[in-house]
Amino acid sequence: MKKIVSLMFTAMLATQCLMAQIADGIKYLNYDKNKSATEAFQKAYDANPKDPQAIYWLGQAFMATDGGAPKKEQVQKAKALYQKGLQEVGSDPWLLVGMGHIEILEGGDINSVKQKFEQAITASTETKGKLKGKPNADILNSIGRSNARSSIGQGDNVYAIDKLKQAATIDLTSPYIHINMGVNYLKLGGENGGEAVKAFQEALNRDPKNARAMYHIGKIYQSQNNKEQFEQFFENSIKADPAFPPTYYALYDYYANRDVNKAKDYLDKYIESADKDPQNDYFFAEYLFRAGKNTESLAKLKELESSPDAANMPRLNILYAYNFDRLNDSVQAKSYAEKFFRTAPMDKIAPADYELAIKVLSKFPGTEAQVVNYLEKAIENDTSKVVKLNYLNQAADMFAKSKNSTEQLKYIERVMALKGTTSEADYYKMTNAAIGAKEYDRAIAYAKRYMAAHPDKPQPYTFFRRAAVASTTDSAKVIMHLDYLDSVYTVLGKDKYKKEIFNNLYFRLVYFNNSFNNLKKDPDFKVKADGSRTPVVDQFLATCQKAVDVTDQMMLLYTDPADENNKFAMDTKGGIIKTIDYYSKPQSPAKKTAGGAGNGATSKGK
């Protein structure tokens, strides 16, 4: 009997020890101390390799990261563990949830994933006691966690939130149900930030000293550039638990480019509280760069590069690039930046990295396509409208410098579409780029909008005329555009724009002068001694009269006979009238053809 009691006591102690190790491991995971979590779960698993919770949590530790997506080999390691567990233990709810998480990360069919989750819920539903008919809250929470710990766009966050709400009605104390709920709301994006804050606040209602809930709220306010609020929540997080590492790193990262001394203090505290990891040496090398100690930073990077852990530090190359850029070694900076973008996972690339690559590569002619590739990836992976506009403007400016107006125009138009508003400077750049790209019809359309929005500015009228004149070799069509321009000038005030109207009239005069001179060269251009003439001559005389009408309009603009413009118009009119008179009268066959038809219009007296 004593032996039986002793065995039962031993078994109870073993179970308690197992659960304590799992509890420790979960705490480490929540503190982003993934190495410590793995060690704790491994001990629990080694003590009982057929315990479903030990298997589940060890797999979770295998896939844990510092915020990004797990590597493929991490997922495969956890998958092998779960598959082995299913073979040896059977379809336990914990293992079904684990495999569902794997399927989410592998991009599997979401309906298949939900089927596993629902199977786990059914299998864990209580069959007796006060919770009879209710699912296990821990299983529901783990389902929510699986979606929260997956990348945006993976899994089903709405489904996860529903299960977490259900869990919250069963387990009335765990703050992590609401923390997982808040993260799922954040994954949904859009207007769900408020709901996320409510969920994290509910976690604090359950555990007023929960550092992680405070940290998440701080991160939300940081994303909104609300410095007062995020600093308050970060400081509260530190007061609640000085051993919680993520808050220290968030503050180090924030102050790294703002206050080097503050940043160093937070980095030291982070290293002190986090797992001992070679990654911390990388953070120190990063601090040295931020502090302007580039030689020391490069030396540290060289040391890390030769270590066995270098493969787990994907940002080594970009930190090299930052250092070399600051040292004005563009060749080295370019080389390391390109290497970084070839090898780094997307979740390890920060917006500033794209800006560095653009800055460095733009110094090398012929790299525009490569720069645009980086820009497009940056635009695709950033949700901030302000940041997207910054990238698009950088692309437009780059193509402006390389005098590639066609590509410049594409990016300017994308800027305008995203902004939804157009400033005077925007109109200028857009219309000028359209002319440079020889997209004259678009330039004319933009110039019209520019005129309407900024009638007091001279640039839209200049752009309109340039585009109109360049748009076609058909002068008649150009004149149609100039007629429109003159109608605008007339509304705005003829006196104010009489010089511009005069120049447009001059274009018409040259057009009519060329037209009647070409008609005179027509083989059918004939005037007989009896006064009869061919239709071509009639057309010639009508065109001459149109030219006379233009000179009259010129003189109405400049009425002073002493003005050079008036004198030019008067002289030109006189020459054309002589031509009209000559060809309107009967001609003697012996007479020479008068040469006044083309005089004046091509030698404007200005």
C-alpha positions as a printed Julia matrix, in Angstrom:
606×3 Matrix{Float64}:
   0.0     0.0      0.0
   2.81    2.4      0.93
   4.44    1.57    -2.38
   1.28    2.47    -4.28
   0.94    5.77    -2.41
   4.6     6.51    -3.08
   4.17    5.89    -6.8
   1.08    8.09    -6.9
   2.91   10.87    -5.08
   5.86   10.54    -7.46
   3.52   10.75   -10.46
   1.8    13.8     -8.99
   5.14   15.51    -8.44
   6.19   14.7    -11.99
   2.96   16.19   -13.34
   3.38   19.3    -11.23
   6.98   19.64   -12.39
   5.87   19.22   -16.02
   3.17   21.88   -15.71
   5.6    24.25   -13.96
   8.11   23.88   -16.8
   5.36   24.53   -19.37
   4.19   27.58   -17.39
   7.75   28.9    -17.32
   8.11   28.31   -21.05
   4.85   30.16   -21.81
   6.04   33.11   -19.74
   9.34   33.15   -21.63
   7.45   33.13   -24.96
   5.33   36.06   -23.82
   8.58   37.88   -22.95
  10.09   37.08   -26.39
  12.76   35.04   -24.62
  12.52   32.29   -27.21
  15.76   30.52   -26.34
  14.75   30.17   -22.66
  11.25   29.06   -23.73
  12.67   26.34   -25.96
  14.89   25.06   -23.15
  11.95   24.94   -20.69
   9.64   23.17   -23.13
  12.4    20.76   -24.17
  12.83   19.71   -20.52
   9.09   19.16   -20.24
   9.06   17.17   -23.46
  12.07   15.07   -22.49
  10.37   14.24   -19.19
   7.2    13.13   -20.97
   7.48   13.0    -24.79
   3.86   11.89   -25.1
   2.34   14.79   -23.19
   0.24   16.77   -25.76
   0.81   20.16   -24.13
   4.57   19.6    -23.91
   4.58   18.68   -27.62
   2.39   21.64   -28.6
   4.39   24.26   -26.72
   7.76   22.91   -27.83
   6.54   23.23   -31.43
   5.44   26.8    -30.72
   8.9    27.57   -29.36
  10.51   26.08   -32.48
   8.52   28.6    -34.58
   9.0    31.6    -32.28
  10.72   34.68   -33.75
  11.47   38.2    -32.64
   8.43   39.51   -34.49
   8.77   38.36   -38.09
   7.58   35.22   -39.81
   9.33   31.96   -38.87
  11.78   30.5    -41.35
  10.75   27.52   -43.44
  13.09   25.24   -41.5
  11.52   26.37   -38.21
   8.07   25.48   -39.47
   9.29   22.11   -40.76
  10.87   21.29   -37.4
   7.61   22.02   -35.56
   5.61   20.12   -38.18
   7.74   17.01   -37.77
   7.27   17.2    -34.0
   3.48   17.52   -34.29
   3.23   14.71   -36.85
   5.24   12.44   -34.59
   2.94   13.37   -31.7
  -0.18   12.58   -33.74
   1.23    9.17   -34.6
   2.14    8.34   -31.01
  -0.62   10.09   -29.06
  -3.48   10.34   -31.54
  -5.71   13.26   -32.47
  -5.34   15.25   -29.27
  -6.85   18.78   -29.36
  -3.47   20.43   -28.67
  -1.84   18.63   -31.58
  -4.74   19.41   -33.91
  -4.36   23.12   -33.09
  -0.62   22.82   -33.66
  -1.11   21.27   -37.1
  -3.71   23.93   -37.93
  -1.11   26.58   -37.11
   1.38   24.83   -39.4
  -1.15   24.8    -42.26
  -1.76   28.54   -41.82
   1.98   29.27   -42.04
   2.33   27.02   -45.09
  -0.53   28.82   -46.85
  -2.87   25.86   -46.69
  -6.61   25.83   -47.31
  -8.26   27.87   -44.56
 -11.31   25.61   -44.53
  -9.05   22.63   -43.79
  -7.42   24.62   -41.0
 -10.78   25.53   -39.46
 -11.85   21.9    -39.69
  -8.89   20.92   -37.51
  -9.67   23.73   -35.08
 -13.33   22.72   -34.84
 -12.29   19.09   -34.32
 -10.03   20.24   -31.47
 -12.87   22.28   -29.94
 -15.27   19.32   -30.08
 -12.7    16.94   -28.63
 -11.95   19.31   -25.73
 -15.56   20.13   -24.85
 -16.33   19.22   -21.23
 -18.72   16.31   -20.75
 -19.42   16.77   -17.06
 -19.17   19.21   -14.18
 -20.1    22.89   -14.12
 -18.44   23.46   -17.49
 -20.32   20.62   -19.17
 -20.93   21.37   -22.84
 -18.36   24.17   -22.95
 -15.13   24.01   -24.96
 -11.76   24.17   -23.24
 -10.83   27.85   -22.94
  -7.12   27.07   -23.36
  -7.81   25.36   -26.7
  -9.9    28.31   -27.87
  -7.11   30.65   -26.8
  -4.49   28.58   -28.64
  -6.62   28.83   -31.8
  -6.64   32.61   -31.4
  -2.91   32.54   -30.76
  -2.28   30.55   -33.96
  -3.9    33.3    -36.03
  -2.26   36.08   -34.01
   1.18   34.52   -34.53
   0.74   34.27   -38.32
   1.55   36.92   -40.9
  -1.01   39.48   -42.08
  -3.23   37.88   -44.7
  -2.73   34.38   -43.33
  -5.38   32.56   -41.32
  -8.76   34.02   -40.42
  -8.55   36.75   -37.81
 -12.32   37.27   -37.62
 -12.81   33.58   -36.86
 -10.01   33.76   -34.26
 -11.58   36.78   -32.54
 -14.89   34.94   -32.32
 -13.21   31.97   -30.62
 -11.33   34.25   -28.23
 -14.54   36.03   -27.25
 -15.98   32.63   -26.49
 -12.91   31.75   -24.42
 -13.25   35.0    -22.47
 -16.71   33.96   -21.27
 -15.34   30.66   -19.95
 -12.0    31.74   -18.49
 -12.62   34.97   -16.58
  -9.04   35.58   -15.44
  -6.45   35.0    -18.19
  -5.25   38.31   -19.71
  -3.68   36.53   -22.67
  -7.06   35.73   -24.21
  -7.59   39.47   -24.72
  -3.96   40.06   -25.72
  -4.33   37.51   -28.51
  -7.64   39.15   -29.39
  -5.97   42.56   -29.65
  -3.24   41.22   -31.92
  -5.86   39.66   -34.2
  -7.65   43.0    -34.43
  -4.33   44.61   -35.43
  -3.86   41.97   -38.13
  -7.22   42.99   -39.59
  -5.83   46.52   -40.09
  -8.02   49.41   -41.22
 -10.11   50.96   -38.47
  -9.54   48.14   -35.97
  -6.89   49.91   -33.89
  -9.55   51.11   -31.44
 -10.89   47.59   -30.96
  -7.34   46.37   -30.39
  -6.78   48.97   -27.67
 -10.07   47.92   -26.01
  -8.92   44.28   -26.01
  -5.52   45.13   -24.5
  -7.24   47.35   -21.94
  -9.49   44.44   -20.98
  -6.34   42.36   -20.49
  -5.18   45.04   -18.04
  -8.52   44.91   -16.26
  -7.78   41.24   -15.65
  -4.11   41.81   -14.82
  -3.31   45.48   -14.04
   0.44   44.74   -14.1
   0.54   42.93   -17.41
   3.58   44.47   -19.13
   2.78   42.96   -22.54
  -0.68   44.52   -22.73
   0.8    47.94   -21.89
   3.53   47.38   -24.46
   1.0    46.62   -27.21
  -1.02   49.75   -26.44
   2.22   51.74   -26.5
   3.07   50.34   -29.93
  -0.34   51.38   -31.28
   0.14   54.96   -30.06
   3.69   54.93   -31.45
   2.31   54.01   -34.89
   0.1    57.11   -34.58
   3.1    59.31   -33.61
   1.43   60.03   -30.28
   4.65   60.43   -28.28
   3.03   61.42   -25.01
   0.76   58.36   -24.96
   3.21   55.74   -26.16
   5.95   56.87   -23.77
   3.44   56.72   -20.91
   2.41   53.15   -21.71
   6.01   52.06   -22.29
   7.06   53.52   -18.95
   4.08   51.89   -17.25
   5.13   48.59   -18.82
   8.63   48.95   -17.35
   7.25   49.85   -13.91
   4.88   46.88   -14.02
   7.68   44.47   -14.89
  11.29   45.7    -15.25
  12.24   42.26   -16.58
  10.05   42.56   -19.74
  12.56   43.0    -22.64
  10.4    44.11   -25.64
   9.62   47.52   -24.12
  13.3    48.33   -23.68
  13.99   47.43   -27.31
  11.05   49.53   -28.55
  12.4    52.56   -26.68
  15.97   51.89   -27.87
  14.75   51.72   -31.47
  12.76   54.94   -31.09
  15.59   56.94   -29.56
  18.37   55.43   -31.68
  18.17   58.29   -34.21
  16.99   60.92   -31.73
  18.99   60.65   -28.51
  21.97   58.3    -28.59
  22.55   58.41   -24.82
  18.96   57.47   -24.04
  19.1    54.77   -26.68
  22.23   53.28   -25.14
  20.59   53.16   -21.71
  17.57   51.29   -23.08
  19.8    48.96   -25.11
  21.8    48.05   -22.0
  18.58   47.27   -20.13
  17.31   45.21   -23.04
  20.48   43.14   -23.2
  20.37   42.67   -19.42
  16.77   41.38   -19.44
  16.68   39.46   -22.75
  18.07   36.01   -23.51
  21.82   35.87   -23.97
  22.02   35.85   -27.73
  24.55   36.8    -30.43
  21.8    39.01   -31.84
  22.46   41.35   -28.93
  25.97   41.91   -30.29
  24.35   42.99   -33.54
  22.24   45.5    -31.63
  25.43   46.84   -30.08
  27.02   47.2    -33.53
  23.87   49.06   -34.6
  24.18   51.37   -31.59
  27.8    52.12   -32.5
  26.65   53.16   -35.97
  23.9    55.35   -34.53
  26.45   56.94   -32.18
  28.64   57.85   -35.17
  31.33   55.3    -34.23
  31.48   53.8    -37.7
  34.94   52.25   -37.46
  33.99   50.47   -34.22
  30.67   49.38   -35.72
  32.4    47.9    -38.78
  34.88   46.06   -36.54
  32.0    44.55   -34.56
  30.23   43.53   -37.75
  33.4    41.86   -39.0
  33.57   39.9    -35.78
  29.92   38.85   -36.07
  30.26   37.97   -39.74
  32.82   35.3    -38.92
  30.71   33.76   -36.13
  28.55   30.63   -36.6
  25.46   32.72   -35.82
  25.94   35.09   -38.77
  23.28   33.22   -40.78
  20.72   34.18   -38.12
  21.51   37.88   -38.48
  20.03   38.88   -41.85
  20.55   42.59   -41.19
  24.34   42.4    -41.01
  24.7    43.41   -44.65
  22.44   46.44   -44.46
  24.26   47.7    -41.36
  27.5    47.4    -43.33
  25.83   49.48   -46.05
  24.72   52.17   -43.58
  28.24   52.46   -42.19
  29.93   52.65   -45.59
  27.4    55.19   -46.82
  28.21   57.44   -43.87
  31.91   57.02   -44.64
  31.19   58.1    -48.25
  32.24   54.73   -49.67
  29.4    54.4    -52.17
  30.84   51.34   -53.91
  30.95   49.3    -50.7
  27.58   50.67   -49.57
  26.02   49.64   -52.9
  27.55   46.15   -52.75
  26.29   45.41   -49.23
  22.86   46.94   -49.87
  22.38   44.75   -52.95
  23.5    41.68   -51.01
  21.04   42.48   -48.23
  18.08   42.82   -50.58
  19.02   39.58   -52.37
  19.03   37.54   -49.16
  16.93   39.22   -46.46
  13.37   38.05   -45.69
  10.74   40.71   -46.4
   9.85   41.07   -42.71
  13.47   42.04   -41.95
  13.45   44.98   -44.37
  12.65   48.35   -42.8
  11.38   51.4    -44.76
  14.66   53.21   -44.07
  16.54   50.36   -45.79
  14.76   51.12   -49.06
  15.59   54.79   -48.66
  19.26   53.93   -48.19
  19.29   51.67   -51.25
  17.63   54.37   -53.34
  20.07   56.99   -52.1
  23.13   54.83   -52.78
  22.09   53.31   -56.11
  20.92   56.65   -57.47
  24.59   57.71   -57.5
  25.28   55.09   -60.18
  23.94   55.78   -63.71
  21.89   52.97   -65.21
  20.52   51.65   -61.91
  17.1    53.29   -62.26
  15.31   49.99   -62.91
  16.88   48.45   -59.82
  15.94   51.46   -57.71
  12.36   51.34   -58.99
  12.21   47.67   -58.05
  13.14   48.56   -54.47
  10.66   51.43   -54.47
   7.8    49.26   -55.69
   8.52   46.69   -52.99
   8.63   49.45   -50.39
   5.3    50.84   -51.6
   3.75   47.37   -51.61
   4.87   46.59   -48.08
   3.99   49.86   -46.37
   0.47   50.77   -45.3
   1.19   54.45   -44.57
  -0.13   56.84   -47.23
   2.52   59.41   -46.24
   5.34   56.89   -46.68
   3.95   55.64   -50.01
   3.79   59.23   -51.29
   7.39   59.75   -50.21
   8.53   56.71   -52.2
   6.52   57.72   -55.29
   7.97   61.24   -55.16
  11.48   59.8    -54.86
  10.88   57.77   -58.02
   9.55   60.82   -59.87
  12.53   62.93   -58.78
  14.99   60.22   -59.79
  13.55   60.03   -63.32
  13.49   63.82   -63.52
  17.24   63.88   -62.8
  17.88   61.22   -65.43
  15.68   63.2    -67.88
  13.33   60.26   -68.38
  10.14   62.3    -68.57
   7.95   59.35   -69.56
   8.69   57.44   -66.35
   8.67   60.65   -64.33
   5.14   61.37   -65.54
   3.94   57.89   -64.57
   5.05   58.38   -60.97
   3.76   61.95   -60.75
   0.34   60.71   -61.87
   0.45   57.99   -59.22
   1.29   60.63   -56.62
  -1.72   62.7    -57.7
  -4.02   59.67   -57.64
  -2.93   58.69   -54.12
  -3.01   62.25   -52.76
  -6.44   63.06   -54.12
  -5.46   66.75   -54.16
  -3.24   68.81   -56.47
  -1.09   71.75   -55.43
   0.26   74.44   -57.78
   3.68   72.78   -57.65
   2.06   69.45   -58.55
   0.36   70.97   -61.6
   3.68   72.48   -62.68
   5.62   69.2    -62.37
   2.87   67.14   -64.0
   2.37   69.43   -67.01
   6.09   69.99   -67.53
   6.75   66.23   -67.36
   3.97   65.56   -69.89
   5.6    67.99   -72.33
   9.0    66.39   -71.71
   7.47   62.97   -72.38
   5.91   64.35   -75.6
   2.48   63.46   -74.25
   1.1    66.69   -75.67
  -2.61   65.92   -75.47
  -2.22   65.08   -71.78
  -0.12   68.21   -71.3
  -2.89   70.31   -72.87
  -5.47   68.69   -70.58
  -3.27   69.25   -67.5
  -2.57   72.86   -68.55
  -6.33   73.52   -68.78
  -6.81   72.19   -65.25
  -3.79   74.23   -64.15
  -5.32   77.39   -65.65
  -8.64   76.8    -63.93
  -7.02   76.15   -60.55
  -4.41   78.93   -60.73
  -5.53   81.57   -63.29
  -3.13   84.13   -61.84
  -0.04   82.05   -62.61
   1.67   82.51   -66.01
   3.05   78.95   -66.24
  -0.13   77.08   -67.3
  -0.62   79.38   -70.32
   3.0    78.96   -71.36
   2.72   75.17   -70.99
  -0.54   75.12   -72.95
   0.97   77.04   -75.88
   4.15   74.93   -75.9
   2.12   71.72   -75.94
  -0.31   73.02   -78.56
   2.43   74.1    -80.96
   4.36   70.85   -80.48
   1.31   68.57   -80.58
   0.88   68.45   -84.35
   2.33   69.57   -87.68
  -1.18   70.59   -88.7
  -1.14   74.32   -88.03
  -4.92   74.52   -88.4
  -5.3    72.29   -85.35
  -2.74   74.36   -83.47
  -4.79   77.47   -84.25
  -7.86   75.78   -82.74
  -5.91   75.41   -79.49
  -4.68   79.01   -79.69
  -8.27   80.2    -80.2
  -9.15   78.51   -76.93
  -6.17   80.11   -75.21
  -7.13   83.55   -76.52
 -10.68   83.06   -75.28
  -9.26   82.49   -71.81
  -7.03   85.57   -72.13
 -10.04   87.63   -73.17
 -11.96   86.62   -70.06
  -8.97   87.36   -67.83
  -8.33   90.73   -69.52
  -7.08   91.55   -72.99
  -4.88   94.4    -71.86
  -3.11   92.19   -69.33
  -2.37   89.5    -71.91
  -2.11   91.51   -75.14
   1.49   90.46   -75.72
   0.51   86.8    -75.52
  -2.53   87.33   -77.76
  -0.32   89.21   -80.25
   2.11   86.27   -80.41
  -0.79   83.87   -81.07
  -2.02   86.19   -83.84
   1.48   86.16   -85.3
   1.32   82.34   -85.45
  -1.95   82.64   -87.42
  -0.42   85.24   -89.71
   2.52   83.01   -90.54
   0.1    80.12   -91.14
  -2.06   82.16   -93.58
   1.06   83.59   -95.28
   2.41   80.07   -95.89
  -1.02   78.92   -97.06
  -1.55   81.59   -99.72
   2.06   81.28  -100.94
   1.55   77.54  -101.38
  -1.7    78.17  -103.27
   0.1    80.53  -105.65
   2.44   77.67  -106.56
  -0.5    75.48  -107.58
  -0.42   74.69  -111.38
  -4.08   75.71  -111.58
  -3.38   79.19  -110.18
  -4.44   81.36  -113.17
  -5.85   84.88  -113.71
  -6.85   85.74  -117.33
  -6.75   89.11  -119.04
 -10.56   89.2   -119.13
 -10.62   89.13  -115.31
 -11.74   85.54  -114.93
  -9.76   83.35  -112.5
  -9.59   79.77  -111.37
 -11.07   78.58  -108.02
  -7.53   78.28  -106.65
  -7.07   82.02  -107.07
 -10.34   82.68  -105.24
  -9.1    80.46  -102.41
  -5.79   82.36  -102.48
  -7.54   85.75  -102.2
  -9.77   84.51   -99.34
  -6.71   83.34   -97.44
  -4.98   86.66   -98.01
  -8.04   88.4    -96.56
  -7.84   86.2    -93.45
  -4.24   87.35   -93.03
  -5.4    90.97   -93.34
  -8.01   90.36   -90.63
  -5.24   89.09   -88.36
  -3.18   92.25   -88.88
  -6.26   94.32   -88.03
  -6.59   92.42   -84.74
  -2.91   93.08   -84.07
  -3.4    96.81   -84.53
  -6.39   96.78   -82.18
  -4.03   95.47   -79.49
  -1.28   98.0    -80.21
  -2.98  101.2    -81.44
  -0.02  103.56   -81.16
   1.46  104.06   -84.69
   4.87  104.55   -83.1
   4.78  101.11   -81.48
   6.92   98.53   -83.3
   4.11   95.94   -83.13
   1.62   98.33   -84.71
   4.15   99.24   -87.38
   4.84   95.57   -88.12
   1.11   94.83   -88.49
   0.54   97.93   -90.65
   3.46   97.14   -92.99
   2.43   93.51   -93.32
  -1.19   94.47   -94.03
  -0.08   96.91   -96.74
   1.96   94.26   -98.54
  -0.88   91.72   -98.46
  -3.48   94.28   -99.68
  -1.25   95.07  -102.68
  -1.23   91.36  -103.48
  -5.01   91.17  -103.18
  -5.44   94.19  -105.43
  -3.04   92.82  -108.02
  -4.71   89.39  -108.36
  -8.22   90.82  -108.19
  -7.74   92.85  -111.45
  -7.36   91.67  -115.04
  -3.75   91.01  -115.97
  -1.85   91.62  -119.18
  -0.02   88.44  -120.31
   3.23   90.42  -120.48
   3.08   91.55  -116.87
   5.34   90.02  -114.23
   3.77   88.44  -111.12
   3.98   90.79  -108.14
   6.08   89.5   -105.26
   4.27   91.17  -102.35
   2.28   88.13  -101.32
   4.73   86.84   -98.77
   6.25   90.02   -97.5
   6.25   90.96   -93.87
   4.7    88.01   -92.05
   7.93   86.11   -91.68
   9.98   89.04   -90.47
   8.1    90.27   -87.43
   9.37   93.65   -86.28
   9.91   92.78   -82.6
